Each structure stands twice: as C-alpha cells, then as structure tokens.
Coordinates of N, CA and C in Angstrom, one line a residue:
M1 N 137.6 73.4 80.9 CA 138.4 73.2 82.1 C 139.3 74.5 82.2
I2 N 139.3 75.1 83.4 CA 140.0 76.3 83.6 C 140.8 76.3 84.9
W3 N 141.9 77.0 84.9 CA 142.6 77.4 86.1 C 142.0 78.7 86.6
Y4 N 141.6 78.7 87.9 CA 141.0 80.0 88.4 C 141.3 80.1 89.9
T5 N 141.2 81.3 90.4 CA 141.4 81.5 91.9 C 140.1 81.7 92.6
Q6 N 140.1 81.1 93.8 CA 138.9 81.3 94.7 C 139.1 82.7 95.3
D7 N 138.1 83.2 96.1 CA 138.2 84.5 96.7 C 139.4 84.6 97.7
D8 N 139.8 83.5 98.3 CA 140.9 83.5 99.2 C 142.3 83.4 98.5
G9 N 142.3 83.4 97.1 CA 143.5 83.3 96.3 C 144.0 81.9 96.0
V10 N 143.3 80.9 96.5 CA 143.7 79.5 96.2 C 143.5 79.2 94.8
L11 N 144.5 78.6 94.1 CA 144.4 78.3 92.7 C 143.7 76.9 92.6
C12 N 142.8 76.9 91.6 CA 142.0 75.7 91.4 C 142.0 75.3 89.9
L13 N 141.7 74.1 89.7 CA 141.4 73.7 88.3 C 140.1 73.0 88.3
G14 N 139.2 73.4 87.4 CA 137.9 72.8 87.4 C 137.0 73.3 86.2
T15 N 135.8 72.9 86.3 CA 134.8 73.3 85.3 C 133.9 74.3 85.9
K16 N 133.1 75.0 85.0 CA 132.1 75.9 85.5 C 130.9 75.1 86.1
G17 N 130.3 75.6 87.1 CA 129.2 74.9 87.7 C 128.0 74.6 86.8
S18 N 127.9 75.3 85.7 CA 126.8 75.1 84.8 C 127.0 73.9 83.9
Q19 N 128.2 73.4 83.8 CA 128.5 72.2 82.9 C 128.0 70.9 83.5
Y20 N 127.7 70.0 82.6 CA 127.1 68.7 83.0 C 128.0 68.0 84.0
A21 N 129.3 67.8 83.7 CA 130.2 67.2 84.5 C 131.0 68.2 85.4
Y22 N 130.9 68.1 86.7 CA 131.5 69.1 87.6 C 132.8 68.5 88.0
F23 N 133.9 69.3 88.0 CA 135.2 68.9 88.4 C 135.9 70.0 89.1
H24 N 136.5 69.8 90.3 CA 137.1 70.9 91.0 C 138.3 70.3 91.8
V25 N 139.5 70.9 91.7 CA 140.6 70.5 92.5 C 141.2 71.9 93.0
A26 N 141.2 72.0 94.4 CA 141.9 73.1 95.0 C 143.3 72.7 95.3
T27 N 144.3 73.5 94.8 CA 145.7 73.2 95.0 C 146.3 73.8 96.2
D28 N 147.6 73.6 96.4 CA 148.4 74.2 97.5 C 148.9 75.6 97.1
V29 N 148.7 76.0 95.9 CA 149.2 77.3 95.4 C 148.2 78.4 95.7
K30 N 148.7 79.5 96.3 CA 147.9 80.6 96.6 C 148.5 81.8 95.8
M31 N 147.6 82.4 95.0 CA 148.0 83.5 94.0 C 147.7 84.8 94.7
K32 N 148.6 85.8 94.3 CA 148.4 87.1 94.8 C 147.4 87.9 94.0
Q33 N 147.3 87.5 92.7 CA 146.4 88.1 91.8 C 145.4 87.1 91.3
P34 N 144.2 87.5 91.0 CA 143.2 86.5 90.5 C 143.7 86.0 89.1
I35 N 143.3 84.8 88.8 CA 143.6 84.2 87.5 C 142.4 83.4 87.0
S36 N 142.2 83.4 85.7 CA 141.2 82.6 85.0 C 141.7 82.4 83.6
T37 N 142.2 81.2 83.4 CA 142.8 80.8 82.1 C 142.5 79.4 81.8
S38 N 142.3 79.1 80.5 CA 142.0 77.7 80.1 C 143.2 76.8 80.3
L39 N 142.8 75.5 80.6 CA 143.8 74.5 80.7 C 144.3 74.2 79.2
S40 N 145.7 74.2 79.1 CA 146.2 74.0 77.8 C 146.8 72.6 77.6
E41 N 147.1 72.2 76.4 CA 147.7 70.9 76.1 C 149.0 70.7 76.8
S42 N 149.8 71.8 76.9 CA 151.0 71.6 77.6 C 150.8 71.4 79.1
D43 N 149.7 72.0 79.7 CA 149.4 71.8 81.1 C 149.0 70.3 81.3
I44 N 148.3 69.8 80.4 CA 147.9 68.4 80.4 C 149.1 67.5 80.4
E45 N 150.1 67.8 79.6 CA 151.3 67.1 79.5 C 152.0 67.1 80.8
I46 N 152.1 68.2 81.5 CA 152.7 68.4 82.8 C 151.9 67.6 83.8
I47 N 150.6 67.6 83.8 CA 149.8 66.8 84.7 C 150.1 65.3 84.5
G48 N 150.2 64.9 83.3 CA 150.6 63.5 83.0 C 149.5 62.5 82.8
S49 N 148.3 63.0 82.6 CA 147.1 62.2 82.2 C 146.1 63.1 81.6
F50 N 145.2 62.4 80.8 CA 144.2 63.1 80.0 C 143.0 63.3 80.9
P51 N 142.3 64.5 80.7 CA 141.0 64.7 81.5 C 140.0 63.6 81.5
E52 N 139.9 62.9 80.4 CA 138.9 61.8 80.3 C 139.3 60.6 81.2
D53 N 140.5 60.6 81.6 CA 141.0 59.5 82.5 C 140.9 59.9 84.0
W54 N 140.7 61.2 84.3 CA 140.8 61.7 85.7 C 139.8 61.0 86.6
R55 N 138.7 60.7 86.2 CA 137.6 60.1 87.0 C 138.2 58.8 87.7
N56 N 139.0 58.1 87.0 CA 139.5 56.8 87.5 C 140.9 56.9 88.0
D57 N 141.5 58.1 88.1 CA 142.9 58.3 88.5 C 142.8 58.7 90.0
N58 N 143.2 57.8 90.9 CA 143.1 58.1 92.3 C 144.2 59.0 92.8
K59 N 145.2 59.4 91.9 CA 146.2 60.3 92.2 C 146.1 61.6 91.5
I60 N 144.9 61.9 90.9 CA 144.8 63.1 90.1 C 145.0 64.4 90.9
A61 N 144.5 64.4 92.1 CA 144.6 65.6 92.9 C 146.1 66.0 93.1
D62 N 146.9 64.9 93.4 CA 148.3 65.1 93.6 C 149.0 65.6 92.3
K63 N 148.6 64.9 91.2 CA 149.2 65.3 89.9 C 148.9 66.7 89.5
I64 N 147.6 67.2 89.7 CA 147.2 68.6 89.4 C 147.9 69.5 90.4
N65 N 148.0 69.1 91.6 CA 148.7 70.0 92.6 C 150.2 70.2 92.2
N66 N 150.9 69.1 91.8 CA 152.3 69.2 91.4 C 152.4 70.1 90.1
A67 N 151.5 69.9 89.2 CA 151.5 70.7 88.0 C 151.3 72.2 88.3
A68 N 150.4 72.5 89.2 CA 150.1 73.9 89.6 C 151.4 74.5 90.3
K69 N 152.0 73.7 91.1 CA 153.3 74.2 91.7 C 154.3 74.5 90.6
H70 N 154.4 73.6 89.7 CA 155.4 73.8 88.6 C 155.0 75.0 87.7
L71 N 153.8 75.2 87.4 CA 153.3 76.3 86.5 C 153.2 77.6 87.2
F72 N 152.7 77.6 88.5 CA 152.4 78.9 89.1 C 153.1 79.2 90.4
G73 N 153.8 78.2 91.0 CA 154.5 78.5 92.2 C 153.7 77.9 93.4
S74 N 154.2 77.9 94.6 CA 153.6 77.3 95.7 C 153.7 78.1 97.0
S75 N 152.7 78.0 97.9 CA 152.8 78.6 99.2 C 151.7 78.2 100.2
K76 N 150.7 77.5 99.9 CA 149.7 77.2 100.8 C 149.4 75.7 100.9
P77 N 149.3 75.1 102.2 CA 149.0 73.7 102.3 C 147.5 73.5 102.3
A78 N 146.9 72.5 101.7 CA 145.5 72.0 101.7 C 145.1 71.7 100.3
T79 N 144.8 70.5 100.0 CA 144.3 70.1 98.7 C 143.0 69.4 98.9
Q80 N 142.0 69.7 98.1 CA 140.7 69.0 98.1 C 140.3 68.8 96.7
A81 N 139.7 67.7 96.4 CA 139.2 67.3 95.1 C 137.8 66.9 95.1
Y82 N 137.0 67.3 94.1 CA 135.7 66.9 93.9 C 135.5 66.5 92.5
I83 N 135.2 65.3 92.2 CA 134.9 64.8 90.9 C 133.5 64.1 90.9
I84 N 132.6 64.6 90.2 CA 131.2 64.1 90.2 C 130.9 63.6 88.8

C-alpha cells in the first residue's frame, strides 16, 4: 500500500494495479510535487483502522482523506474510493 500522486497532483492511497487486491482512494489533497511512499504504521494509526478491515469500513474514504490532510495538507475537493 502506497501514498502516490496522480498526474494532476491528487494524492492517493492504494495498491499497484498488478496486485491481486486492488485498492484506491483519491483524497482532497493536491500535491505540488509527485510523491510515492509506503503506508507506515503511524499512518495506519492516524487513519484509525487496519487495512484488513477497510473492505467493511463504510467510512474508510473519509478516514483516509482526513489522514491525508493531517499528514500532507489540503487544497482540492473531490474524494473517490474503489475497493475491489
């Protein structure tokens, strides 16, 4: 699981497309510089739930968005989540 930026600078948390379980949340945070960094244990603590529970957490997009704002700052509205 990694934090990464899309081409438009939107910060996302997700898995690489080649992994068996695909996970993607686009946050409200827009970065000026590209980022690609692993999700850490402290990030999980800030999110407030474990990745294995996210499939059943109907508020996970909000939790990840709030964590992204806390960790990286905020400036763009629009959240979308895909959990397969």
